[in-house]
Coordinates of C-alpha atoms in Angstrom, one line a residue:
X1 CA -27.6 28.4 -7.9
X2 CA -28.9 27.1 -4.4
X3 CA -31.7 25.5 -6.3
X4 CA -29.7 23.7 -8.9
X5 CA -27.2 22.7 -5.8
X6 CA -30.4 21.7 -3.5
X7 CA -31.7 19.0 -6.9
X8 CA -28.4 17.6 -7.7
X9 CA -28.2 16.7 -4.3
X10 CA -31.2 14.6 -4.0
X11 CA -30.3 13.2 -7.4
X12 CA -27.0 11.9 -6.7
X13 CA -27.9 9.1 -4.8
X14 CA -31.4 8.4 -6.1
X15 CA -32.9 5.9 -8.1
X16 CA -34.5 7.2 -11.0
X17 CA -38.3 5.3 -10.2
X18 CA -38.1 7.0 -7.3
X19 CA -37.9 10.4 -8.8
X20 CA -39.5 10.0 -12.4
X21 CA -43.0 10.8 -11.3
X22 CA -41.8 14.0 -10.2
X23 CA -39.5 14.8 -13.6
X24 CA -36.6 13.6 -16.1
X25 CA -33.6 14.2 -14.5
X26 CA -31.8 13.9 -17.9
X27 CA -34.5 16.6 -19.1
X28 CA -33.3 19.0 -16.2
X29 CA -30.1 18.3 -17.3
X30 CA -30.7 19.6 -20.8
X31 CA -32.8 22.1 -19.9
X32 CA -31.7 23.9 -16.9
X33 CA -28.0 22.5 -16.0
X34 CA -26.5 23.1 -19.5
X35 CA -27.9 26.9 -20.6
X36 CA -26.6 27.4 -16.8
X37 CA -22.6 26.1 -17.8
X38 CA -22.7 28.6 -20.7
X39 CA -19.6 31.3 -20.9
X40 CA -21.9 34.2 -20.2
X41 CA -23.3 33.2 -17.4
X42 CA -22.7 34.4 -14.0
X43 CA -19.4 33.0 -12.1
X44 CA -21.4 31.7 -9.6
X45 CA -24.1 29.8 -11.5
X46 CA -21.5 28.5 -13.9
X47 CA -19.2 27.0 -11.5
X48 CA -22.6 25.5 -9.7
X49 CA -23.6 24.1 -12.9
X50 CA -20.4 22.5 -13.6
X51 CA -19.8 20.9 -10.3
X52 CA -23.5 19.1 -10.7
X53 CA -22.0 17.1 -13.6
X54 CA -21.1 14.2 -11.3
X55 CA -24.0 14.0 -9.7
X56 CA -25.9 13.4 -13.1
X57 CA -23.8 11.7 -14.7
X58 CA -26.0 8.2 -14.5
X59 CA -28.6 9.6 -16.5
X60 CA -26.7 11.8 -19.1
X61 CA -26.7 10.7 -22.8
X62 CA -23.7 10.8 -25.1
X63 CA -25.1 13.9 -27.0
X64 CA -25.6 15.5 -23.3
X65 CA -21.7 14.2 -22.3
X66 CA -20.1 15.9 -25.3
X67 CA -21.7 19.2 -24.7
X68 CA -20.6 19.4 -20.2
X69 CA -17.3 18.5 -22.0
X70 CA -17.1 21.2 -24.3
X71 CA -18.5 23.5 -21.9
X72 CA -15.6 22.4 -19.2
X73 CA -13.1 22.8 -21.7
X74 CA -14.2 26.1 -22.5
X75 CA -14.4 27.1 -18.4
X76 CA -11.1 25.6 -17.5
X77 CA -8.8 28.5 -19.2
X78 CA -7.5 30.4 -17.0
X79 CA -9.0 33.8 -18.0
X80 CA -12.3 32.0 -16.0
X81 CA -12.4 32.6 -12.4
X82 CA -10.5 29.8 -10.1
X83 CA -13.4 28.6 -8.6
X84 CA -15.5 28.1 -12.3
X85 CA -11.4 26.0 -13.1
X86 CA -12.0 24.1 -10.2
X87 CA -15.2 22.9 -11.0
X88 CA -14.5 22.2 -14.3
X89 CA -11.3 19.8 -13.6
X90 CA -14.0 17.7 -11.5
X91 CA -16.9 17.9 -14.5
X92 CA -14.1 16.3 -17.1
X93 CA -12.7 14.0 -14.5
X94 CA -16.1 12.6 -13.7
X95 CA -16.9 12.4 -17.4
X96 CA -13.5 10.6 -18.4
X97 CA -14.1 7.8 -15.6
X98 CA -16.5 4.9 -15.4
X99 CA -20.4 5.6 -15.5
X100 CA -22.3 3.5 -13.2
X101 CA -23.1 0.6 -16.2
X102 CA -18.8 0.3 -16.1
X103 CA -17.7 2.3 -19.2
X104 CA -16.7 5.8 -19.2
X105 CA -19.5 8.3 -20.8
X106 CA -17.2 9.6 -23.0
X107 CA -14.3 7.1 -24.8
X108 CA -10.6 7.5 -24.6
X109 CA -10.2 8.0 -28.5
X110 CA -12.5 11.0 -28.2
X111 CA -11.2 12.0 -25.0
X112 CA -6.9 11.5 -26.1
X113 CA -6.8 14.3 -28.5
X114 CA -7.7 17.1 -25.5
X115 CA -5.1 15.6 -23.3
X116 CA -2.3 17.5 -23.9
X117 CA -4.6 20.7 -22.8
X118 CA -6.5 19.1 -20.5
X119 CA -3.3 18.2 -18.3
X120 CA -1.2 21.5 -18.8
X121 CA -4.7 23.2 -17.5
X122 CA -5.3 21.5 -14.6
X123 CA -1.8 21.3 -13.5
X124 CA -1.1 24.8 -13.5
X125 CA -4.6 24.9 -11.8
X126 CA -3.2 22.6 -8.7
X127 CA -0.5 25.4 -8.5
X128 CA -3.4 27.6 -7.2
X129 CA -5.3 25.2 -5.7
X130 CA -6.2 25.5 -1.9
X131 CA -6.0 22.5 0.7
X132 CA -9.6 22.1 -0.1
X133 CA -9.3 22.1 -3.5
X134 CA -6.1 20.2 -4.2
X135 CA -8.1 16.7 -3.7
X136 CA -10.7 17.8 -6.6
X137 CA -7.8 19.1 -8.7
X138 CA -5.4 15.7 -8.3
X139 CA -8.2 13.8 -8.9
X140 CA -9.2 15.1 -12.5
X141 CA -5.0 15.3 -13.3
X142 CA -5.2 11.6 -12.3
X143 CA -8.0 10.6 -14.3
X144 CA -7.4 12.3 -17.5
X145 CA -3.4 11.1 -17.3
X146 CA -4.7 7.4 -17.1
X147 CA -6.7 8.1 -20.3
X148 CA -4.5 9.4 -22.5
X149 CA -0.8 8.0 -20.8
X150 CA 1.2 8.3 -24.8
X151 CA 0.1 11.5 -25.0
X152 CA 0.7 13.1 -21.7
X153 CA 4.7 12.9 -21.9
X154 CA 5.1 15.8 -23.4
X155 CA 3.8 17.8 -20.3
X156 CA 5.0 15.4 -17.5
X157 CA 7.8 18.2 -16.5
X158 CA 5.0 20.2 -15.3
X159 CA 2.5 17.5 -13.9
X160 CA 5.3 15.7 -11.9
X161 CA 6.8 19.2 -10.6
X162 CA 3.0 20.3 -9.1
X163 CA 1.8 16.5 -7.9
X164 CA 4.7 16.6 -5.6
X165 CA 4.4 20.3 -4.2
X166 CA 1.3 19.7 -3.6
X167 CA 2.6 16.0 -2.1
X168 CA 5.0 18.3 0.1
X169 CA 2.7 20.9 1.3
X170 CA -0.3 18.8 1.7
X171 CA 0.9 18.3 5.2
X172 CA 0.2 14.7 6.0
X173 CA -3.7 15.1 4.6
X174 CA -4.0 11.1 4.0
X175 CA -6.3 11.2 0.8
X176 CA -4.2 14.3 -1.0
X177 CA -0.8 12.5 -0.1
X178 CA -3.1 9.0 -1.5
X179 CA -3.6 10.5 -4.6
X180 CA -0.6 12.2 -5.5
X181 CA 1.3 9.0 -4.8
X182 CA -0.7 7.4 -7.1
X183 CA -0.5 10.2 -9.5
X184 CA 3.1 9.6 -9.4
X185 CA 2.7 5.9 -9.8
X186 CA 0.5 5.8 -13.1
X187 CA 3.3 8.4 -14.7
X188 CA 6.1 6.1 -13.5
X189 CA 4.4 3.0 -15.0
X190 CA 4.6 5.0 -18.6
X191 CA 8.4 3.8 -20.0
X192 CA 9.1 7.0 -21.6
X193 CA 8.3 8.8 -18.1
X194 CA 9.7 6.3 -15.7
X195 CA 13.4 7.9 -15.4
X196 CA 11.7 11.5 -14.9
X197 CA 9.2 10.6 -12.6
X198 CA 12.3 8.9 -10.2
X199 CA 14.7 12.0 -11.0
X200 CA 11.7 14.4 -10.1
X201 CA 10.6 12.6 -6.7
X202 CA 14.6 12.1 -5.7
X203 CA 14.7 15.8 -3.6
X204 CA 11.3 15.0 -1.5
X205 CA 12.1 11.5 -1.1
X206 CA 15.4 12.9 0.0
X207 CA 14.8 15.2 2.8
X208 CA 12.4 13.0 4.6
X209 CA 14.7 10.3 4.9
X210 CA 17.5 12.7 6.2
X211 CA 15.2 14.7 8.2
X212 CA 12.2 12.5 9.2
X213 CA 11.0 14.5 12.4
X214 CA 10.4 17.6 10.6
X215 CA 7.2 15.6 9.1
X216 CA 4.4 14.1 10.3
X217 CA 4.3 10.4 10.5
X218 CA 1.6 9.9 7.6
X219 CA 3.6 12.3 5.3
X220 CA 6.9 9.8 5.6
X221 CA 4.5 7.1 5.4
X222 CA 3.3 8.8 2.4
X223 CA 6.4 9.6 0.9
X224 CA 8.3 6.0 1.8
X225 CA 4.8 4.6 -0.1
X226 CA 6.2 6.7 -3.4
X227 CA 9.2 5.6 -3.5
X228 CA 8.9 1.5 -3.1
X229 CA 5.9 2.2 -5.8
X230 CA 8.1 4.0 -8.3
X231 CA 11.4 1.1 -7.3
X232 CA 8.7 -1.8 -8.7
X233 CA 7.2 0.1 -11.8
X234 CA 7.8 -1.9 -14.8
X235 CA 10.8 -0.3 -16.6
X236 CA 12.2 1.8 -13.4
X237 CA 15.7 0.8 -14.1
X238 CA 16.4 2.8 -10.2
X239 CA 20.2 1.3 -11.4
X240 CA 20.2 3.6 -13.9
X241 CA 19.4 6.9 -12.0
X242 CA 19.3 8.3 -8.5
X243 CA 17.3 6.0 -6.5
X244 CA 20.5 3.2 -6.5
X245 CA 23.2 6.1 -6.3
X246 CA 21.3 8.6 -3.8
X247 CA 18.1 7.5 -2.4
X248 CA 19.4 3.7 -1.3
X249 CA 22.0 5.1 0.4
X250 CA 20.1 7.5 2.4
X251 CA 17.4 4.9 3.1
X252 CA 19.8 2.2 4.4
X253 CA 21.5 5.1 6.9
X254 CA 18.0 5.7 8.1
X255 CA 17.1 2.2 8.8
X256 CA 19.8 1.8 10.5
X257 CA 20.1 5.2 12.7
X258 CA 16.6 6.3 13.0
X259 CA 14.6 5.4 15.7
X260 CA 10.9 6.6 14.5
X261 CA 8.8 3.3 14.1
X262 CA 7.0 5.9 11.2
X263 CA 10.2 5.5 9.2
X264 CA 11.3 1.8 9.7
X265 CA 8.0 0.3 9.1
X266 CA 7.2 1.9 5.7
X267 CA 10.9 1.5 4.8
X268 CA 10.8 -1.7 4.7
X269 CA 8.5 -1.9 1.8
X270 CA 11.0 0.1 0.2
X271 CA 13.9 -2.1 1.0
X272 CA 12.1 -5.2 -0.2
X273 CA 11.6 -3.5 -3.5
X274 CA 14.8 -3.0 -4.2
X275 CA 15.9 -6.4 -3.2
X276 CA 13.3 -7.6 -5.9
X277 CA 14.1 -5.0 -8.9
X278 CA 18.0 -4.7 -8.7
X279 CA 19.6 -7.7 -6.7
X280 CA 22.7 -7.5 -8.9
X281 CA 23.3 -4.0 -8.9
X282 CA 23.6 -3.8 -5.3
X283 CA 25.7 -6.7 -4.7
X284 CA 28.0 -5.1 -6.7
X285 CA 27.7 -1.8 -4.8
X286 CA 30.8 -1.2 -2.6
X287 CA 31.0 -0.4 1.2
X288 CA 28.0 2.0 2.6
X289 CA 29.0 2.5 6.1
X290 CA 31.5 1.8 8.5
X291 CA 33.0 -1.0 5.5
X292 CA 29.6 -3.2 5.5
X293 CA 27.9 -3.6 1.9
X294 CA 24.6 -3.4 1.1
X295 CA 23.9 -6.9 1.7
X296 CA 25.2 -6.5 5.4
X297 CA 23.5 -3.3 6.2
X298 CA 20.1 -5.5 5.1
X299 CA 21.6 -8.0 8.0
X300 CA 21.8 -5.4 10.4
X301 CA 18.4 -4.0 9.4
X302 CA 16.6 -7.1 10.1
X303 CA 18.6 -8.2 13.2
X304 CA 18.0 -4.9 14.5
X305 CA 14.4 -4.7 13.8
X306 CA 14.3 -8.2 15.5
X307 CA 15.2 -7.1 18.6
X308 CA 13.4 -8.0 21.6
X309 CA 13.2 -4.1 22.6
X310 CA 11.9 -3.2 18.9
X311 CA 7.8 -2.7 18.5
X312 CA 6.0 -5.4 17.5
X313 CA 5.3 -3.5 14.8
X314 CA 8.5 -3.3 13.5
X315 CA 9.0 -7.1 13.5
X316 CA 5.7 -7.6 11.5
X317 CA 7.1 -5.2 9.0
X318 CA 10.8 -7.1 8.8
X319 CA 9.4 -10.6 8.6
X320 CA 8.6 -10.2 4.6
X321 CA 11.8 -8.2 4.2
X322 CA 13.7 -11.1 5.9
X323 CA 12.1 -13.7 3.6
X324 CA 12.9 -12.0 0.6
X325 CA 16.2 -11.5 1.7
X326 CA 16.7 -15.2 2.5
X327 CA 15.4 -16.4 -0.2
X328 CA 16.7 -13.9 -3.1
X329 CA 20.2 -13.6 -1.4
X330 CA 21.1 -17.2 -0.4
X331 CA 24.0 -17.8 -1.2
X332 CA 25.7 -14.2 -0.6
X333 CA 24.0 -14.1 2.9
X334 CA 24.5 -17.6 3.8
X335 CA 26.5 -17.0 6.9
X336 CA 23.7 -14.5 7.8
X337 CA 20.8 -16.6 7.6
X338 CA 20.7 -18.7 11.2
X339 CA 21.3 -15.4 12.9
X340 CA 18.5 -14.3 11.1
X341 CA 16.0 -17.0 11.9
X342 CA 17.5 -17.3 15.5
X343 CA 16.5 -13.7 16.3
X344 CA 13.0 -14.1 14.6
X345 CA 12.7 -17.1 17.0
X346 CA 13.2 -15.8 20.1
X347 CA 11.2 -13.3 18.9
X348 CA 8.2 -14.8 18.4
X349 CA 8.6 -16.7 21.7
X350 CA 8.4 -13.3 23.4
X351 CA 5.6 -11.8 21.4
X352 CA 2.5 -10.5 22.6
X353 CA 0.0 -9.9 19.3
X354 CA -1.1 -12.6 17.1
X355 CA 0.0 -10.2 14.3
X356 CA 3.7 -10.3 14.8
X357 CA 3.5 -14.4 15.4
X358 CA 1.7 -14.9 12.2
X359 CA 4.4 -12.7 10.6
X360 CA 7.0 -14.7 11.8
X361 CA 5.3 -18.5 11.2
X362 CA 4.8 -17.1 7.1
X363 CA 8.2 -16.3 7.1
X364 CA 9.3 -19.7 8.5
X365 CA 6.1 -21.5 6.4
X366 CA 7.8 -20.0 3.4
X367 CA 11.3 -21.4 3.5
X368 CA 9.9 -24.3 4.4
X369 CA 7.8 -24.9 1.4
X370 CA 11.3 -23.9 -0.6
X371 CA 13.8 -26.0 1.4
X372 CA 12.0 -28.2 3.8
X373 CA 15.3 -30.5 4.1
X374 CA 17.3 -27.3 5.3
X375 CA 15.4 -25.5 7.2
X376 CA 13.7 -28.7 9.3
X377 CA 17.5 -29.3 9.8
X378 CA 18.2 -25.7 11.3
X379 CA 14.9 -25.8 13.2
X380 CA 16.3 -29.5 14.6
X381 CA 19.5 -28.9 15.4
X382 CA 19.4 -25.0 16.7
X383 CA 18.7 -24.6 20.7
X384 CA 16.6 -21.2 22.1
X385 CA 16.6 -20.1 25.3
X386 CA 17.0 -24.1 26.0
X387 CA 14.4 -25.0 24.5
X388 CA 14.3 -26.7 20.3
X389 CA 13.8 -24.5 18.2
X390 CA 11.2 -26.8 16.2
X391 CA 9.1 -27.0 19.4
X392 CA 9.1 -23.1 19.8
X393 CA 8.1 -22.2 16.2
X394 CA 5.1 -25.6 15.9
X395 CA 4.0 -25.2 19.6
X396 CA 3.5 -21.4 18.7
X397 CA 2.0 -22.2 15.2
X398 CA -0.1 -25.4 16.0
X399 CA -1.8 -22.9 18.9
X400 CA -2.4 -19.6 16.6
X401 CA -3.3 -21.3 13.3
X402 CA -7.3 -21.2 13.6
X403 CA -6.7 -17.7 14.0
X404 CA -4.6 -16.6 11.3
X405 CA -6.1 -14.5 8.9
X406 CA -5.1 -13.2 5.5
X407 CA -5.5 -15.1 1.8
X408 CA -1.7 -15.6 1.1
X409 CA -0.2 -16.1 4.7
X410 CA -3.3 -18.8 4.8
X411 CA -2.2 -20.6 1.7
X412 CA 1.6 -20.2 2.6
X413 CA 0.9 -21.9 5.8
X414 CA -1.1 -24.5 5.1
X415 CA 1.5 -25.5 1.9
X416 CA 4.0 -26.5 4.4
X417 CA 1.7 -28.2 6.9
X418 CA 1.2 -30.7 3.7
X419 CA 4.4 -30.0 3.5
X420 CA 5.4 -31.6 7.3
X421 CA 3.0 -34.4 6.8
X422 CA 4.7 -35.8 3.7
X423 CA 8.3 -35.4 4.7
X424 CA 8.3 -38.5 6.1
X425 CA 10.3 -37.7 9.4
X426 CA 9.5 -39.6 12.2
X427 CA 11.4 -37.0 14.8
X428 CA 9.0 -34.3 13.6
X429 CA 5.9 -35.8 13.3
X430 CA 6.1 -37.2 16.7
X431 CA 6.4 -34.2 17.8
X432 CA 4.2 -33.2 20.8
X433 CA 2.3 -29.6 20.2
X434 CA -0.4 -28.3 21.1
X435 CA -3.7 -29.4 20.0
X436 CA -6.7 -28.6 21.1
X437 CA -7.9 -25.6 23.8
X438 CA -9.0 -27.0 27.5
X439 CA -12.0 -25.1 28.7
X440 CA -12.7 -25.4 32.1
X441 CA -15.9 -25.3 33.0
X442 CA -16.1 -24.7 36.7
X443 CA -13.4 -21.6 36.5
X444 CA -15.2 -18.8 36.9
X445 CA -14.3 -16.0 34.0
X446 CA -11.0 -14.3 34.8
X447 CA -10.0 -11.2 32.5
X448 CA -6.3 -10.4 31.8
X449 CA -6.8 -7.3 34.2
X450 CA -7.9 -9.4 36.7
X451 CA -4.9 -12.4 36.3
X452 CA -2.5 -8.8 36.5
X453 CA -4.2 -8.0 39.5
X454 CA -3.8 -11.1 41.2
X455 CA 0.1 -11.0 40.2
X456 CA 0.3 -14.2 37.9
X457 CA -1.0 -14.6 34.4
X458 CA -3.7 -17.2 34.0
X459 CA -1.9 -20.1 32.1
X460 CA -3.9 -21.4 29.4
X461 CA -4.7 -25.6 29.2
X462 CA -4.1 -27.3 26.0
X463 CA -4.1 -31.5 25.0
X464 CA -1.0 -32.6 24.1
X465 CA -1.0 -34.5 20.5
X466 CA 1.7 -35.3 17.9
X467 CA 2.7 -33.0 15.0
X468 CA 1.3 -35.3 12.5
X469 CA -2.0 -35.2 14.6
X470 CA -2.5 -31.3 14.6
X471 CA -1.4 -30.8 11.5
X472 CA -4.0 -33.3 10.1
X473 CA -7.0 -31.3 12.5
X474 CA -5.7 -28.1 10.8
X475 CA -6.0 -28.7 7.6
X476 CA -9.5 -29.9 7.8
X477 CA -10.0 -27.0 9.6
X478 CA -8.4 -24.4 6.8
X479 CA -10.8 -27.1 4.8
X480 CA -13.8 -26.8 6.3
X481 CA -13.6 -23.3 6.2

């Protein structure tokens, strides 16, 4: 056993010219590994063998594939020892995924006729399985549910009852809670599974938004992650069952009452994907809480999460909710809007990370590449702290644009500087903004501790130059790189 453990070790990684003078790994394989996986062999040994699959699996023919999948099959009933199950869960799961040239070693229409076993197995096997084994086990349920998805309804009572005890008692553990989620996700994403998978995941879903400090933050992270993943899947219909008639209304209480940053960040994912999934339903919802619908509790959400007092972190997680909730609820939420975007002004003229005022410039780049005319007119007409509006959100955006990062929130952003520049409005071109950063040379280098020290923050220099002008320098910027 140590000395089959001891080669697959150095073979896992290896590349097979580096190893070939010495022997065949595929040989070994055949020779050693396989007689070792048979039923009579000892416990030990077997279980050894079978958990060496993965690390041969680059070198294992199709002949040599079938036969460490008959011989898992045969070691995962339960009248073999646990730790011989165990092993044999992560010997299919390896064979059923992607070999190293891309294509799985052994092919889904060989592979879908053993699914039905294959999953009832190795669910009732996470019922048993141990912290350190649960990974292993959700891994192979995962794998071989992706395989054979049509096939697997029939025994998605039982696979969607153990992913999420073991969701619930994995205590926070970042990579179980990772892959039950997205255990739960593939069997949501089947059509015929969708309604049980949001009906199963309702109770855990449940407590942790009525009872968040009785988990750890990664487990409601964990659990918040489920549910906006199971609102978007394809045919969720959450109108239809208990995540519109029970879970929304919890959630919305908790955003509005709970004061954990561990909650309101992750929940508003969730929020967002119900806004996008069933607009209409919940505009026809009646009152929530103290008389406000569902629309105004999403106000008092944001507004609330907007607050100077709030983390910073909260306001980069409300700045996408707020878009989409501008944007896909117009017209219902008009009075709503200014209040919005006068809160995620001021804001932004108080914040201290780059995150939070790159959150808040996408959110205003984005309604202006979808209504330029009214939101330049808001920006125009509304006063902050005494100061325009326009010159708070471009002064802050013409200084932080080099240092934006992010794909999307790049493209969004630069949209509506071509945007600005083709409008055509002299009042906003002309506008002065920053432009470019004055170095001084003879300043010796003074750190923030230092500037705190001294009592008065060093005040940085910039030029002075017209919207039209920085905008042009950014975008050949965002070009150039």
């Amino acid at each position: 056993e140590a000395c089959v453990f001891s080669v697959a070790v150095m073979c896992a990684d290896a590349d097979e010219s580096d190893i070939s003078s010495v022997f065949r790994p595929a040989d070994f394989m055949e020779q050693v590994v396989l007689p070792d996986m048979a039923t009579g062999t000892p416990p030990v040994l077997r279980g050894r063998a079978l958990h060496c699959v993965s690390s041969f699996t680059q070198w294992l023919s199709p002949d040599t594939a079938v036969q460490c999948f008959k011989a898992a099959i045969a070691s995962i009933s339960e009248d073999s020892p646990l730790p011989v199950r165990m092993t044999a869960a992560r010997a299919i799961a390896s064979l059923s995924s992607s070999s190293h040239t891309g294509t799985p070693l052994l092919s889904e229409d060989f592979l879908r006729p053993h699914v039905p076993m294959l999953l009832q197995s190795i669910a009732k096997l996470l019922e048993n399985a141990t912290e350190d084994s649960a990974l292993i086990t959700l891994e192979a349920l995962h794998q071989v549910l992706k395989v054979g998805s049509k096939q697997a309804v029939v025994h998605m009572p039982l696979v969607l009852e153990q992913v999420l005890l073991a969701l619930g008692r994995c205590h926070g553990d970042v990579m179980i809670a990772n892959e039950a989620v997205e255990t739960v996700e593939t069997a949501a994403k089947i059509p015929e599974c969708t309604a049980m998978a949001a009906e199963a995941s309702a109770p855990l879903i449940l407590s942790v938004l009525q009872q968040p400090d009785k988990f750890v933050c990664t487990m409601v992270e964990s659990v918040l992650d489920l549910l906006a993943k199971i609102v978007r899947s394809p045919e969720s219909g959450p109108y239809k069952g208990p995540l519109l008639d029970t879970v929304l209304p919890a959630l919305v209480f908790a955003m509005i009452n709970v004061s954990s940053d561990d909650l309101l960040q992750p929940g508003c994912d969730c929020l967002r994907s119900y806004l996008r999934v069933c607009r209409e339903e919940m505009i026809a919802m009646g009152a929530l809480f103290g008389g406000h619908t569902v629309l105004e509790c999403y106000r008092l959400i944001i507004l609330r999460m907007l607050q100077p007092d709030a983390s910073e972190g909260c306001g980069v997680s409300v700045a996408p909710l707020a878009m989409q909730f501008i944007l896909r609820c117009r017209e219902e939420a008009r009075h709503a809007i200014g209040e919005i975007l006068a809160a995620a002004i001021t804001r932004m003229d108080g914040a201290n990370s780059l995150r939070l005022r790159q959150a808040l410039c996408v959110l205003f780049a984005r309604l202006l590449n979808e209504d330029l005319p009214a939101t330049l007119g808001f920006l125009e007409q509304h006063d902050v702290g005494g100061e325009r509006a326009v010159s708070i959100v471009m002064g802050h955006w013409c200084k932080d644009h080099r240092d934006f990062c992010g794909s999307y929130d790049v493209k969004v952003l630069t949209a509506a500087l071509g945007n600005l520049l083709i409008c055509g409005n002299p009042g906003i071109l002309n506008l002065p903004v920053p432009g470019t950063y004055v170095v001084d040379v003879n300043e010796g280098r003074v750190t923030r501790s230092m500037s705190r020290a001294a009592g008065k923050a060093k005040t940085d220099q910039w030029t002075q130059v017209t919207l039209e002008h920085a905008s042009l320098l950014l975008l050949a910027s965002t070009w150039h790189e």
